[in-house]
Amino acid sequence: MSGNEQDRVRIFDTTLRDGEQSPGISLNTQEKLEIAHQLARLGVDIIEAGFPIASPGDFEAVQAIAREVHGPVICGLARANSQDVDAAWNAIKDSERPRIHTFISTSDIHIEHQLQSTREDVKGQARAAVAHARSYTEDVEFSPMDATRADLEFTAEVLQIAIDEGATTINVPDTVGYSMPDEYAHMWRELYRLVPDLANVTTSTHCHDDLGLAVANSFAGVTAGCRQVECAINGIGERAGNASLEEVVMLLRVREPAHGFWTGVDTREIARTSRLVSRMTGYQVQPNKAIVGRNAFAHESGIHQDGVLKERTTYEIMDAATVGVETNSIVLGKHSGRHALRNALEELGFQVEGQALNTAFKRFKELADKKKKVTALDLEALVSDEMRESPSAYGLEWFEVEASSGRAPLAKVGIREPGGDVVEGQFTGDGPVDAFFSAINAALGHEAKLREYHVSAVTGGRDALGEVSVILEYHGRTATGQGVSTDILEASGRAYLRALTNAIADSPVAEAEHHVREAEHTPTP
Ligand code: KIV
Ligand code: ZN
């Protein structure tokens, strides 16, 4: 960390809000809390924790994060109306540093077709919403949605109103990922000219990646004067996603000598945060993804390998250790005790005590019996898996799967229901996993359909932990779930049950959310 204060760029993380709007992602409060704690460890400046009016689940998660996560500003999103602003405030008010982020579209396409309103009404709503938010807190952000396709002079008028009413951050989104870097920078320069008061607030970028330009546009915004960038881990978000946090942060860090901008992020936490978000959301990271893809620091060709062996910088512009890729260091084995495990977990940032430590120790011992060396990556996967166990979720009590080449596989399962009762079911299938999932459906009487299934290994080696991620569909809702075990079938069962729990928990909520949106004629941003 370096540089002068005027060149510091604030990192506004929207993984839990815009990122969570990606299709199929449905995180529960516990999962969101774990991600939020990790974002605080990563050192982001602001966490946009959710959209509290959207559902009781969203509200509860934002409130829990506001109460339990210390360090960053905790922000709640609200459309420009008083119910949304009230809900956002009620969810974040217990935070040490609460922020309300309110928005309304300024493009004619949105005003006419979606809001079915007028420019005058938009000005009125923006004015009232910012004033209302300011009656609760001094930290208010305003965004003119779809501004990159809007009439610039009208957007400027709305921004002036927001600033007059007390907005302290002005964020101008490229909502549909349409802009080009020069154009986005030019838009900002024009806005600074038309609204001189922008010099007295923090200005912010929020760029979507529909044309693959989200990071380039965000950087163009920074060069034009913005000192906050909105972004998400692994670039998740609506459609093609948001600017990827790790790319923005490393661009600012690696090329700081050229541009002078810097952030307060602890880059050594990047790889871990990326793994956690991928694990929790079920969104795999593409192997060649910049910074966090598994090949981002791999050298395949002989010439490159030869160069790197002689001198790392021949083919690497950053050291893998700077982004925390080399965290496979802690090694425990079957003789390691509870104390060693607690220390190792502490080193990884997990404070595990009491019953949680007992459970973690039990799973660690089971793993250490099967796997010679238990590494940091294994521990991280196990603890995240364990933290997701909840008495209000379905649990895998036992299973048997018979598979041979001669006949259809048969699976039998015992599933623990949230009340504690164990129900049993059996079914055949095209393969053992198919039979297993059908047996779960039979036991619970639910007709969920599997949409996607992925297996990966947490580390190398034949004894590696397997990690399974499923996406299923249940009554028109998609939900994801993940599970970890040295036994792929067990990991599959855990993943399927978690996805089912999420889908069922979401169904009535989805209904309520639908009514709110219908009433407002406005879909989620
Ligand atoms: O993309 C967008 O316009 C948004 C706003 C709510 C900031 O996500
Ligand atoms: Zn967005």
mmCIF file of C-alpha atoms and ligand atoms in Angstrom, residues 17-18 206 208 242, ligand 2:
data_model
loop_
_atom_site.group_PDB
_atom_site.id
_atom_site.type_symbol
_atom_site.label_atom_id
_atom_site.label_comp_id
_atom_site.label_asym_id
_atom_site.label_seq_id
_atom_site.Cartn_x
_atom_site.Cartn_y
_atom_site.Cartn_z
ATOM 1 C CA ARG A 17 -25.834 -8.038 -4.268
ATOM 2 C CA ASP A 18 -25.221 -7.787 -8.038
ATOM 3 C CA HIS A 206 -20.151 0.252 -11.974
ATOM 4 C CA HIS A 208 -21.041 -4.725 -16.644
ATOM 5 C CA ASN A 242 -19.511 -7.136 -13.243
HETATM 6 ZN ZN ZN B 2 -25.200 -3.807 -11.883
#
